[in-house]
Short mmCIF file of C-alpha atoms and ligand atoms in Angstrom, two decimals:
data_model
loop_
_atom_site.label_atom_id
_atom_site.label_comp_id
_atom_site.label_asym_id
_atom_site.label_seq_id
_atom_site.Cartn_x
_atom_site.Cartn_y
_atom_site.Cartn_z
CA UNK A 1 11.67 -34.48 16.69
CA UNK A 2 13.96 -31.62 16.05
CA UNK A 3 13.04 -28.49 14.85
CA UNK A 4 13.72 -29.00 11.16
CA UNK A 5 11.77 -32.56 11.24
CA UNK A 6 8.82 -30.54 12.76
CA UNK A 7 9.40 -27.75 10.08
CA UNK A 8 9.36 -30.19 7.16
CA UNK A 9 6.31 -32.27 8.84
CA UNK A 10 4.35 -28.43 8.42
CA UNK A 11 5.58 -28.47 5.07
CA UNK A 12 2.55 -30.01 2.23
CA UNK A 13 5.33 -29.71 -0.28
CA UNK A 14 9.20 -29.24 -0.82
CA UNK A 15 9.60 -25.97 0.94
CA UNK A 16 11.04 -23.24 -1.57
CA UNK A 17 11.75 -19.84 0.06
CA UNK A 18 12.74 -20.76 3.55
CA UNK A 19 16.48 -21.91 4.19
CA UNK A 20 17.94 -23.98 7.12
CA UNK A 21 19.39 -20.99 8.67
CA UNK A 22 15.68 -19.40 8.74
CA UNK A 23 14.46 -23.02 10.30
CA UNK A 24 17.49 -23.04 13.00
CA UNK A 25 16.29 -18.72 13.64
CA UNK A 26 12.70 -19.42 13.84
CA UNK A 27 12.38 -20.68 17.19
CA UNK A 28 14.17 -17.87 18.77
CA UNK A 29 12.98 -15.00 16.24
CA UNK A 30 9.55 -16.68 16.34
CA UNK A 31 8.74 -16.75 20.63
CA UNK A 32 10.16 -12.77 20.32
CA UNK A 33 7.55 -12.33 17.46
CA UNK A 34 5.08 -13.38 19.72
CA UNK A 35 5.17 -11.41 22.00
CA UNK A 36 3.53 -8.13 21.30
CA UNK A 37 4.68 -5.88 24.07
CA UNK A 38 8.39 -6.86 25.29
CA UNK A 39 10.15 -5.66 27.99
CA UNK A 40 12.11 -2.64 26.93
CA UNK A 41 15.21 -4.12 28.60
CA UNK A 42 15.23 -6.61 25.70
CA UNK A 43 15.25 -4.46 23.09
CA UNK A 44 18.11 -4.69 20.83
CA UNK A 45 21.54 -2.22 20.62
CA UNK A 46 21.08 0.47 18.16
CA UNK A 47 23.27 0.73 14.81
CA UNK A 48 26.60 2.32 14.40
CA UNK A 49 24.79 5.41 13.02
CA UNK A 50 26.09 7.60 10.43
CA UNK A 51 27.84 10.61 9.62
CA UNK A 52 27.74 12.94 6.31
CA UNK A 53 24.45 13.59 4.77
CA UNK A 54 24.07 13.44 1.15
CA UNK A 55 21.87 16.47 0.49
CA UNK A 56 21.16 15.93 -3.03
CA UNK A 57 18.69 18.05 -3.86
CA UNK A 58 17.92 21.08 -2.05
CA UNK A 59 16.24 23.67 -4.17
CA UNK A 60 17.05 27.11 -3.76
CA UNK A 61 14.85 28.77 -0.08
CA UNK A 62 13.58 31.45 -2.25
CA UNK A 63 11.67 29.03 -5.02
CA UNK A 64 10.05 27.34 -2.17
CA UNK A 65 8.92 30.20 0.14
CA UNK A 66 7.61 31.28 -2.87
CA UNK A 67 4.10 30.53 -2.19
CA UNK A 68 3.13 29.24 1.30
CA UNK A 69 -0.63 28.14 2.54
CA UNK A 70 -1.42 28.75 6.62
CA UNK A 71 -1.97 25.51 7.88
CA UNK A 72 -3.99 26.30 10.71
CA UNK A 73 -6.62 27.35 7.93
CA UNK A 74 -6.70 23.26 6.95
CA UNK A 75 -8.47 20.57 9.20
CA UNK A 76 -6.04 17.27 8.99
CA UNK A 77 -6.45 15.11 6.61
CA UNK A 78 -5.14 11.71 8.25
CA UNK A 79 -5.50 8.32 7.07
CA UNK A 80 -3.64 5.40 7.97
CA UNK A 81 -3.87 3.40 4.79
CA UNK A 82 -1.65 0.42 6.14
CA UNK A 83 -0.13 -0.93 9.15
CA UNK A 84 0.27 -3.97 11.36
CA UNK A 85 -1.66 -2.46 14.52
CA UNK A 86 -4.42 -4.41 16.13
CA UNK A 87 -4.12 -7.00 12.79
CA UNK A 88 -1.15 -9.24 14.24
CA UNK A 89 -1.66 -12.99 14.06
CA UNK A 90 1.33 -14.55 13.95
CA UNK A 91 2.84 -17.06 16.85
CA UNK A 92 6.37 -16.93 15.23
CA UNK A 93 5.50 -20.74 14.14
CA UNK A 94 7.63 -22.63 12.10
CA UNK A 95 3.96 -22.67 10.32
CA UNK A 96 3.85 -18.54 10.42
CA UNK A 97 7.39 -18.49 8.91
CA UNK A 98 6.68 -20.89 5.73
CA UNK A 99 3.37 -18.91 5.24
CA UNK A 100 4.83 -15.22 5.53
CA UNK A 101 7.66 -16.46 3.08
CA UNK A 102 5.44 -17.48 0.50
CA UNK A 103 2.92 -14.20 0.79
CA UNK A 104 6.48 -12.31 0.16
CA UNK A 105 7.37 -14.62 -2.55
CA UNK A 106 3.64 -14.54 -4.01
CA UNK A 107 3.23 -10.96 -3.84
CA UNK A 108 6.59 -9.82 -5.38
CA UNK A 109 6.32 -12.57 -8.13
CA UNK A 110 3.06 -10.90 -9.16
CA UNK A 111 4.80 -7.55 -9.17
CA UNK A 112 7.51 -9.07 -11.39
CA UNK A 113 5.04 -11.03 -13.78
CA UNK A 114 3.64 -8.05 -14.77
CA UNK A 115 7.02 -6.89 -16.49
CA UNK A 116 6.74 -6.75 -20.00
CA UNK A 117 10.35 -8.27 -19.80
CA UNK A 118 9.35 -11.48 -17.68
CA UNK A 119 6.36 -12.69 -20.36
CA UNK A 120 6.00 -15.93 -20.29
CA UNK A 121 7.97 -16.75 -17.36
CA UNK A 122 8.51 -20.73 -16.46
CA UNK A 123 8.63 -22.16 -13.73
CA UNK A 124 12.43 -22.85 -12.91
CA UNK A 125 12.32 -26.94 -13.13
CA UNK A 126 10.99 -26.15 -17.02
CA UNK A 127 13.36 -23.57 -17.28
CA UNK A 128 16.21 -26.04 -15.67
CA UNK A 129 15.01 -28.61 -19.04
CA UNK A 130 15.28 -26.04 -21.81
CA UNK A 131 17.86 -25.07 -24.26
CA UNK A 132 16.99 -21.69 -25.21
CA UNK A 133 16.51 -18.30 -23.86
CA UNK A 134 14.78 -18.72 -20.97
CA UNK A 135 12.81 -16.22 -18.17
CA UNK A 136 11.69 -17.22 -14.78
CA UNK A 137 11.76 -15.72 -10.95
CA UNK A 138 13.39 -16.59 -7.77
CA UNK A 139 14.35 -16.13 -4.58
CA UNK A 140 18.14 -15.60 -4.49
CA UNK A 141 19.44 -18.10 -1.62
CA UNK A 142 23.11 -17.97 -2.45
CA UNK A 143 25.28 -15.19 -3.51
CA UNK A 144 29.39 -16.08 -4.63
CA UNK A 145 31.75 -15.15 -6.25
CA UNK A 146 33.69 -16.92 -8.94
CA UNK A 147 37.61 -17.55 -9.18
CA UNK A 148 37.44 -15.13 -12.58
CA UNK A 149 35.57 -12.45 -10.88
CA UNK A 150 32.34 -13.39 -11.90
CA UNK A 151 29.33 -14.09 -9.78
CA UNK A 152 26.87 -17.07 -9.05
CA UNK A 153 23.19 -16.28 -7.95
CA UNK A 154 21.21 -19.43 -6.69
CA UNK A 155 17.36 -18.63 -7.14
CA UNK A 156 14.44 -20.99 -5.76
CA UNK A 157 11.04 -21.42 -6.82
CA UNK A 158 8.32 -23.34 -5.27
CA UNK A 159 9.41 -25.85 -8.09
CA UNK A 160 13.12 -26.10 -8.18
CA UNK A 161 16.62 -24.49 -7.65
CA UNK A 162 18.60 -22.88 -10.37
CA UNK A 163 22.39 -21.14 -10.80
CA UNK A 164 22.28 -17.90 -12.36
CA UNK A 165 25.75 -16.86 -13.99
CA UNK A 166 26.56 -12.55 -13.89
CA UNK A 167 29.76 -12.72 -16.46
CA UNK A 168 31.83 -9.45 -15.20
CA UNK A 169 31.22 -8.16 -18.38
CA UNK A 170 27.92 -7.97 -18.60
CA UNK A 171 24.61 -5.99 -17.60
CA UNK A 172 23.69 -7.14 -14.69
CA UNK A 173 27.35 -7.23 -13.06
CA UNK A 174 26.78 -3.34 -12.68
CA UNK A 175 23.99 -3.71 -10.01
CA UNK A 176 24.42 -5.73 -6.49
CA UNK A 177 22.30 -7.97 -4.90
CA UNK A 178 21.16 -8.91 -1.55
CA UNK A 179 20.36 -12.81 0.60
CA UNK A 180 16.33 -13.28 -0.29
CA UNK A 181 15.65 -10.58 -2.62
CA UNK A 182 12.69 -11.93 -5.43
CA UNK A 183 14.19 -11.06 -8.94
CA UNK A 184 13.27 -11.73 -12.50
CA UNK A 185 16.12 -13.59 -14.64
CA UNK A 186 16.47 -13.63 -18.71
CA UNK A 187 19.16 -15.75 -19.71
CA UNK A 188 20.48 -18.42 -21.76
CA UNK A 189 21.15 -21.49 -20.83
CA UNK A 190 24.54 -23.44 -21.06
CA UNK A 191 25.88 -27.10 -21.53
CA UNK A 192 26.58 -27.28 -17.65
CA UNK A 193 23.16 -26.07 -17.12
CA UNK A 194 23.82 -22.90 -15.41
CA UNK A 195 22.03 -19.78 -16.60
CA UNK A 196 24.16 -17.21 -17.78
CA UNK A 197 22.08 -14.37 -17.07
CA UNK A 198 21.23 -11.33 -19.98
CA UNK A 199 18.87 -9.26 -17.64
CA UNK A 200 18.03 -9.17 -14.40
CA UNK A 201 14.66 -7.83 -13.58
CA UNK A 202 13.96 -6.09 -9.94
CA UNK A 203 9.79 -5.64 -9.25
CA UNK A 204 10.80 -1.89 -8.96
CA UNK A 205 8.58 1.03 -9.20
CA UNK A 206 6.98 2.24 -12.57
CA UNK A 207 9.15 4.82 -14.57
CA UNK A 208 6.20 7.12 -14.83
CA UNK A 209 5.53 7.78 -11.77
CA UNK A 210 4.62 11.84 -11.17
CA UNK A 211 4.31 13.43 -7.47
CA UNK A 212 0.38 13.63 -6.98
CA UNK A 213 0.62 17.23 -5.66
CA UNK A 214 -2.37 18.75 -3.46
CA UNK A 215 -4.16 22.27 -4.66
CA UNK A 216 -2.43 23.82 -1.93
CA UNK A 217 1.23 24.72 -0.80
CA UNK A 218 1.10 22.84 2.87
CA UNK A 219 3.71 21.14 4.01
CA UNK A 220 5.01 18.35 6.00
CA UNK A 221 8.34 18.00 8.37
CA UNK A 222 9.85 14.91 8.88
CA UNK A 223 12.08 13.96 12.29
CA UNK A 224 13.16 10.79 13.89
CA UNK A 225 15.67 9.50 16.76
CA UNK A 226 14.86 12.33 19.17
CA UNK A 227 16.29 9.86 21.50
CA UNK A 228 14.49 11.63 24.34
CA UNK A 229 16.15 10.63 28.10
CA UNK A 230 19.71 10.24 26.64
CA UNK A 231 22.31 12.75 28.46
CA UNK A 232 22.97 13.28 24.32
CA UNK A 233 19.91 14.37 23.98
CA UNK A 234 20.00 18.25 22.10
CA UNK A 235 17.21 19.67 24.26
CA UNK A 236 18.46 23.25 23.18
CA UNK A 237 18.78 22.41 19.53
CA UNK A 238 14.57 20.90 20.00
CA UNK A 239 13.96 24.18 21.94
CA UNK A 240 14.89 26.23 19.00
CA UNK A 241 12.87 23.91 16.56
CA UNK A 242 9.52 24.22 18.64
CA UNK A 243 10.29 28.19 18.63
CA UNK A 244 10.76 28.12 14.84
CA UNK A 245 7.63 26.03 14.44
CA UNK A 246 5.43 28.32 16.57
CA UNK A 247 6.84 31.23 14.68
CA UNK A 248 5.41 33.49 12.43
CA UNK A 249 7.55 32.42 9.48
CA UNK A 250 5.84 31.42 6.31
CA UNK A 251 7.46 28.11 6.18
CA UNK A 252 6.67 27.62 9.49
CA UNK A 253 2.96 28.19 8.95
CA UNK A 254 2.15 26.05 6.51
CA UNK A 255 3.96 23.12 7.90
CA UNK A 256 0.78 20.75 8.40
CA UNK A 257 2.03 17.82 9.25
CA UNK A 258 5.21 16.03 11.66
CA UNK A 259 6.07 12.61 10.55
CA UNK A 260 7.99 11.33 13.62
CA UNK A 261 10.01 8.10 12.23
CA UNK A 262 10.60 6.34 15.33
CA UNK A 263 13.83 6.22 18.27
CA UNK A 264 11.58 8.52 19.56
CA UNK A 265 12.82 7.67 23.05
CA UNK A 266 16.60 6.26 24.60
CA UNK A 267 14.56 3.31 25.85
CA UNK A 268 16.42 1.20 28.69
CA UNK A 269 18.51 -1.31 28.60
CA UNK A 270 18.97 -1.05 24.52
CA UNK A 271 22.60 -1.29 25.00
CA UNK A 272 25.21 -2.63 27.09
CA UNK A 273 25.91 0.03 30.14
CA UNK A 274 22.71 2.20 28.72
CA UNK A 275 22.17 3.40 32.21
CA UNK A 276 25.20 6.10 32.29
CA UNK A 277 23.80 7.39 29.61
CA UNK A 278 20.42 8.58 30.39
CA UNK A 279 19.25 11.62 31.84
CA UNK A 280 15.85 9.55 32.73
CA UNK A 281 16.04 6.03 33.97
CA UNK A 282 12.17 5.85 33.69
CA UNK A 283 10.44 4.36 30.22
CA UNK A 284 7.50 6.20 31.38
CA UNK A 285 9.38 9.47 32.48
CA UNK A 286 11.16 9.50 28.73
CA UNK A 287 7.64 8.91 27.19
CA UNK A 288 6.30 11.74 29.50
CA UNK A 289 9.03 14.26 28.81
CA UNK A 290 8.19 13.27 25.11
CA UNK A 291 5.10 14.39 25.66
CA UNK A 292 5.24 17.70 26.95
CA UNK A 293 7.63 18.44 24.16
CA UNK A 294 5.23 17.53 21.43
CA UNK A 295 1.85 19.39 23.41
CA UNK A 296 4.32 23.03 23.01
CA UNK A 297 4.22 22.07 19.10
CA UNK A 298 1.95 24.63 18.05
CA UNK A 299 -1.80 23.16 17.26
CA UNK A 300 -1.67 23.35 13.52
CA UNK A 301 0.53 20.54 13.32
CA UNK A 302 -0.96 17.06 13.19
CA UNK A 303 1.89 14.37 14.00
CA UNK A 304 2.05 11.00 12.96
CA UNK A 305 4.44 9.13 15.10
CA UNK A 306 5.52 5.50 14.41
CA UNK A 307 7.86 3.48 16.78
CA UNK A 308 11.53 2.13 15.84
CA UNK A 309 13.77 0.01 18.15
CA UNK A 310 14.76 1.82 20.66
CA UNK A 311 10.89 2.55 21.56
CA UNK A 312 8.81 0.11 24.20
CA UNK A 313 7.27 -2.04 21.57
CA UNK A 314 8.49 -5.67 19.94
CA UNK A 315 11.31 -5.29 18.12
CA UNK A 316 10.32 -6.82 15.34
CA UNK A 317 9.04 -5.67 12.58
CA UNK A 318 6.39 -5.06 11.59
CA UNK A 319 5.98 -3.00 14.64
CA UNK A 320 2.60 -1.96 16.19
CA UNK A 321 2.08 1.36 17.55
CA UNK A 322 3.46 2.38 20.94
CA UNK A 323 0.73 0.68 23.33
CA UNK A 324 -2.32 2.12 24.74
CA UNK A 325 -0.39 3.49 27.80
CA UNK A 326 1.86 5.53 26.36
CA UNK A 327 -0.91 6.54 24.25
CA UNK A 328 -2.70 7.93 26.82
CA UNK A 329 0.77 10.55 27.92
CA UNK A 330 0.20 12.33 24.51
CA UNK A 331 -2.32 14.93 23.35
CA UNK A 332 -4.75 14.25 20.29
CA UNK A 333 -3.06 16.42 17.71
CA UNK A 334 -0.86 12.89 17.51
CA UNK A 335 -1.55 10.10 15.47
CA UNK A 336 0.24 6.86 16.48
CA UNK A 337 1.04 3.89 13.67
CA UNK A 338 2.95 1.34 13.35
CA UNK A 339 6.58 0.79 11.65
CA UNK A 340 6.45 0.67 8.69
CA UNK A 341 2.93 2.72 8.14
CA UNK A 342 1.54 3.51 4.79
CA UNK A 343 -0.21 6.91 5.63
CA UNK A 344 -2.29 9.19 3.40
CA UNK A 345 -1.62 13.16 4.36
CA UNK A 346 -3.92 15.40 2.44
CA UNK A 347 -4.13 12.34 -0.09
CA UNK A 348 -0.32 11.91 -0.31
CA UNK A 349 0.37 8.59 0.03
CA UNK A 350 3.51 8.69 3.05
CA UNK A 351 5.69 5.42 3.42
CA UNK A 352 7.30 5.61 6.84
CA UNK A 353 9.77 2.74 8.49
CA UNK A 354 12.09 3.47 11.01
CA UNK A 355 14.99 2.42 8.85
CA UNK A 356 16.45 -1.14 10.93
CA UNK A 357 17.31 -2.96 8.14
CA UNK A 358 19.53 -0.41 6.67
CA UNK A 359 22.18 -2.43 9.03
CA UNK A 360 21.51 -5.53 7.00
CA UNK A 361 22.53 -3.07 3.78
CA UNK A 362 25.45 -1.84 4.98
CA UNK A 363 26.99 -5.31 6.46
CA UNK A 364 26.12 -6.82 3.60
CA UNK A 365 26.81 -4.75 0.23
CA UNK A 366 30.17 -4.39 -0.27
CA UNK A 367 30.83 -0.36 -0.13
CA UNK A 368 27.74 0.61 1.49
CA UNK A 369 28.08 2.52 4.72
CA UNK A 370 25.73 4.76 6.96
CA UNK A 371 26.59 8.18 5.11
CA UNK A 372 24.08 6.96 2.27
CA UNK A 373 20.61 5.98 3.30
CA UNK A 374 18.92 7.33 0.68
CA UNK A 375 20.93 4.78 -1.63
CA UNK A 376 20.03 2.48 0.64
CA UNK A 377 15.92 3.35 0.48
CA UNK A 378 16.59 3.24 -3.32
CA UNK A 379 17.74 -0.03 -3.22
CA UNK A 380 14.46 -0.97 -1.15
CA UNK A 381 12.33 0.56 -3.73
CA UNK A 382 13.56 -1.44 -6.52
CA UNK A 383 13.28 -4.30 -4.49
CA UNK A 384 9.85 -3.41 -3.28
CA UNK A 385 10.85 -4.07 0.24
CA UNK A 386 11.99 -2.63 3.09
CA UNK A 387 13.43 -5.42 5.03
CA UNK A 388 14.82 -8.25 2.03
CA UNK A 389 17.70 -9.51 3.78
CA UNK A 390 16.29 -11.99 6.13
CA UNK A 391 18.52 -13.23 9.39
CA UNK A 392 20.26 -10.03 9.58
CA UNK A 393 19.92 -7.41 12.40
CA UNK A 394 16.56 -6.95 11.77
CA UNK A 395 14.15 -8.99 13.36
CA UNK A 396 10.95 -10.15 11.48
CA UNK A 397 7.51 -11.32 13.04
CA UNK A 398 6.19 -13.81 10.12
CA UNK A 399 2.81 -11.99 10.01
CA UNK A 400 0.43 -13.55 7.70
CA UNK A 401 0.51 -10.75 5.10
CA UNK A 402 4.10 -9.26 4.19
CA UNK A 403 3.87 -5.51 5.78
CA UNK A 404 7.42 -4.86 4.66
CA UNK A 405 6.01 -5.12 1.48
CA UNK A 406 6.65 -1.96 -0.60
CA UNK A 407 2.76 -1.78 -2.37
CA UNK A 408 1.58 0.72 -2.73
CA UNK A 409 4.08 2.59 -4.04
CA UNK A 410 4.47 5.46 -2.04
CA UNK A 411 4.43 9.29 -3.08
CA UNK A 412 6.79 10.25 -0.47
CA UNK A 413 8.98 7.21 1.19
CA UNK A 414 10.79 8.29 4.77
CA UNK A 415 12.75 6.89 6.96
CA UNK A 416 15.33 7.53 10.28
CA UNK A 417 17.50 5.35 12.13
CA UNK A 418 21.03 6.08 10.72
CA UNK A 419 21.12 9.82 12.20
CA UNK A 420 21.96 11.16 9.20
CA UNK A 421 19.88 13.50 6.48
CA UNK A 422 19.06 13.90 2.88
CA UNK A 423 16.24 14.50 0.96
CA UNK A 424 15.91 13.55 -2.97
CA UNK A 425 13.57 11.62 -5.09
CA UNK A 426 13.54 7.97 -7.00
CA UNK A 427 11.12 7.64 -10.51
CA UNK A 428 9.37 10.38 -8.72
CA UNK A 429 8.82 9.16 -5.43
CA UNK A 430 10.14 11.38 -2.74
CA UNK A 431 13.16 10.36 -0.65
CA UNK A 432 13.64 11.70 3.47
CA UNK A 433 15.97 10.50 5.67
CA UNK A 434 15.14 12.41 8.33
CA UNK A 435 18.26 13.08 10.99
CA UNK A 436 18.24 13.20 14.70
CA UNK A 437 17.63 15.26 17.58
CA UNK A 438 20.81 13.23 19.46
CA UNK A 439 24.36 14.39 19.59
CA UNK A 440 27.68 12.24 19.28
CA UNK A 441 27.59 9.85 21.79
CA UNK A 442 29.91 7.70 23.12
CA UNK A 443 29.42 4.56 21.27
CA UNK A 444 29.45 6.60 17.87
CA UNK A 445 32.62 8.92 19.87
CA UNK A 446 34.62 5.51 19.94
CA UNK A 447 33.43 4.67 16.48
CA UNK A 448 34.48 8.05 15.04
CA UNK A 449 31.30 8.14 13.80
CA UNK A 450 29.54 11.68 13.11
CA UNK A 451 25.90 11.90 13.14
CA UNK A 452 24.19 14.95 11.69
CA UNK A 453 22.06 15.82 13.80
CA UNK A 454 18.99 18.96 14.16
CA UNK A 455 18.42 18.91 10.44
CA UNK A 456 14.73 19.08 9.41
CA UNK A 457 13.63 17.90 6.05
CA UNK A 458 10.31 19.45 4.96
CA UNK A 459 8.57 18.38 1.69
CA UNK A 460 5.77 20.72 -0.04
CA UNK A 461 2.92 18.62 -0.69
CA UNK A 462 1.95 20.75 -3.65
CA UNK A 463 4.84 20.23 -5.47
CA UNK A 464 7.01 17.62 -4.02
CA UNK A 465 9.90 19.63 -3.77
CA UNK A 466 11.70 19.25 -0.38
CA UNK A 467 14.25 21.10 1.58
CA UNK A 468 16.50 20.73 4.70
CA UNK A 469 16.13 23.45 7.70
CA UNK A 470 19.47 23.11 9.94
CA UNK A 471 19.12 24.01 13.49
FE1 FE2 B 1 17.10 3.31 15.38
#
């Protein structure tokens, strides 16, 4: 029995959201999902990372120094509200994979259903049979183009399959879609049967959305691919943030909190010839020089580190926490969680991911590139999640529940990976993409790629504002 007679025996029904390519991925994808802890030679290569930041919004140093709370006078206030550690189940089954795609499916539809644009929403074999305007959602398993520029979208339900026509000329042509993304479709339907679509509704996040804002004016700082043990490494650049930190400026002081979003190590064996590279061969030894670098932090900072794919855990995602033993290297002013987290700071509500699948964006949407991740973590808001392209780059363990997920919707949303920086917000959510601590190296050198590196995006949790330190 091959694999797809075993994955259609697993199936009770017609299976709606998983594609042959996922069936022919899911052995391989599914044994790595498996395994919680892999050898860090098997990790995967890193991105082509990225080059100019798009520093939207920085508000002017003087409004935010303005008023500035010492943060040693505030106990943390930590709470990891979501995250894959310890709560893994999945075997990578062919099982797992038809029951994560259906939570994902489930979950988003729900979001979707609640749109006052989607009322009354059929089911797509109903909607398939009708003659009028009709709404339903889908799964879009086909993206192409037409010979007059137009463009077909296949969606699936549980039910049926349906073509969705975007004339040029219309609303929808303005926005792009991705491979598995769960949309909302009002349309009319034509002689051939295809749906020539009027709207197309993403689950997005509510237009009303305010920053929360905390009574007082702490702050938190937000860094990611230190890349620690890579000859690239800007030790001096780190040495001048940890003296800024411990420094008596105001900014400095009231900075409660380090979100660390993962890369926060080389790693071995990531890449092809890694080895010349490093200025520590040793997992342990880049884990341990990590270490000492985050117990000179000064003690009124509580960091919340989460792990991205250059660190010693599965690569795919979700990700648990670094493991137990390099744990145990760290002080306790550090909180570990996995990638993505959903973790509550003072009550604000912080979505962290490392920021993989933002290689699935850019090979995929025509005109996307690495300078603009916080397009990109746009993009995943309105989707409500992080990781929608499936059989991509980014490798998915088919946990039960969906943790890529975007629910709740987060107050501030942050994320690393492309070594750029920029800070701005989305229907008031705030956006950090928060740099690295790694200069040009020779993969990006042949590339001509530019990273922009020793930036440091702090937010105010008081107001939401956020600004970018350069060191
Ligand atoms: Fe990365």
């Amino acid at each position: 029995m091959g694999p797809l007679d075993r994955f259609l025996a697993s199936c009770r029904e017609v299976p709606f959201v998983v594609t042959l390519h996922d069936v022919v991925q899911a052995g391989e994808i599914g044994r790595s999902a498996a395994v919680r802890t892999r050898p860090v030679e098997a990790l995967r290569a890193s991105p082509p990372p990225s080059l100019t930041a798009l520093v939207s919004r920085v508000p002017p140093p003087a409004s935010f120094r303005r008023e500035s709370e010492a943060a040693a006078d505030h106990a943390p206030d930590v709470t990891i509200l979501r995250d894959i550690t310890g709560r893994s189940t999945c075997e990578g089954t062919i099982e797992d994979f038809t029951r994560y795609f259906r939570n994902r499916f489930e979950t988003l539809t729900r979001m979707l259903r609640g749109r006052r644009e989607l009322g009354g929403a059929q089911d797509i074999s109903r909607a398939r049979r009708s003659t009028r305007e009709v709404r339903f959602l889908g799964m879009i398993s086909d993206i192409r183009p037409t010979k007059s520029g137009h463009r077909i979208l296949e969606l699936e339900d549980a039910t049926d399959r349906i073509s969705v026509l975007v004339l040029s000329n219309s609303p929808p042509a303005a926005e792009t879609f991705v491979m598995d993304e769960v949309v909302g479709v009002v349309g009319k339907v034509n002689d051939r049967g295809l749906v020539i679509a009027e709207s197309i509704v993403r689950p997005d996040v509510p237009v009303a959305k305010t920053f929360p804002g905390i009574g007082e004016h702490l702050r938190a700082a937000f860094v990611s691919d230190i890349h620690v043990g890579s000859t690239t490494f800007l030790d001096e650049k780190w040495s001048k943030l940890a003296a800024w930190l411990s420094s008596d400026d105001e900014i400095a002081r009231s900075l409660r909190y380090l979100v660390v979003s993962g890369d926060v190590v080389d790693g071995i064996g990531v890449y092809p010839r890694q080895d010349e590279e490093l200025s520590i061969d040793d997992i342990y030894g880049q884990y341990e020089a990590l270490a000492r670098m985050m117990a000179a932090l000064p003690d009124h900072l509580t960091a919340v580190m989460i792990p991205g794919n250059h660190d010693a855990v599965r690569p795919a995602e979700p990700q648990p926490a670094l493991p137990a033993p390099i744990q145990k290297l760290f002080d306790s002013n550090l909180i570990f969680a996995g990638n993505p987290s959903v973790v509550s700071l003072h009550g604000i509500k912080v979505l962290a991911y490392h920021g993989r699948s933002m290689d699935d964006f850019v090979s995929t949407i025509p005109g996307m590139n690495y300078h603009r991740p916080l397009d990109m973590m746009k993009d995943m808001l309105k989707m409500r999640h992080l990781a929608p392209i499936y059989g991509g780059k980014t490798p998915i363990a088919p946990e039960a529940e969906d943790h890529l997920i975007i629910d709740p919707v987060p107050d501030i949303f942050a994320t690393g990976h492309v070594h750029s920086v920029g800070v701005d917000t989305y229907r008031g959510v705030v956006l950090v993409n928060s740099s690295t601590w790694q200069a040009q190296t020779p993969y990006q050198k042949m590339r001509n790629i530019e990273p922009l590196p020793a930036r440091l995006p702090i937010v105010d949790l008081a107001t939401g504002q956020a600004v970018i330190k350069e060191f």
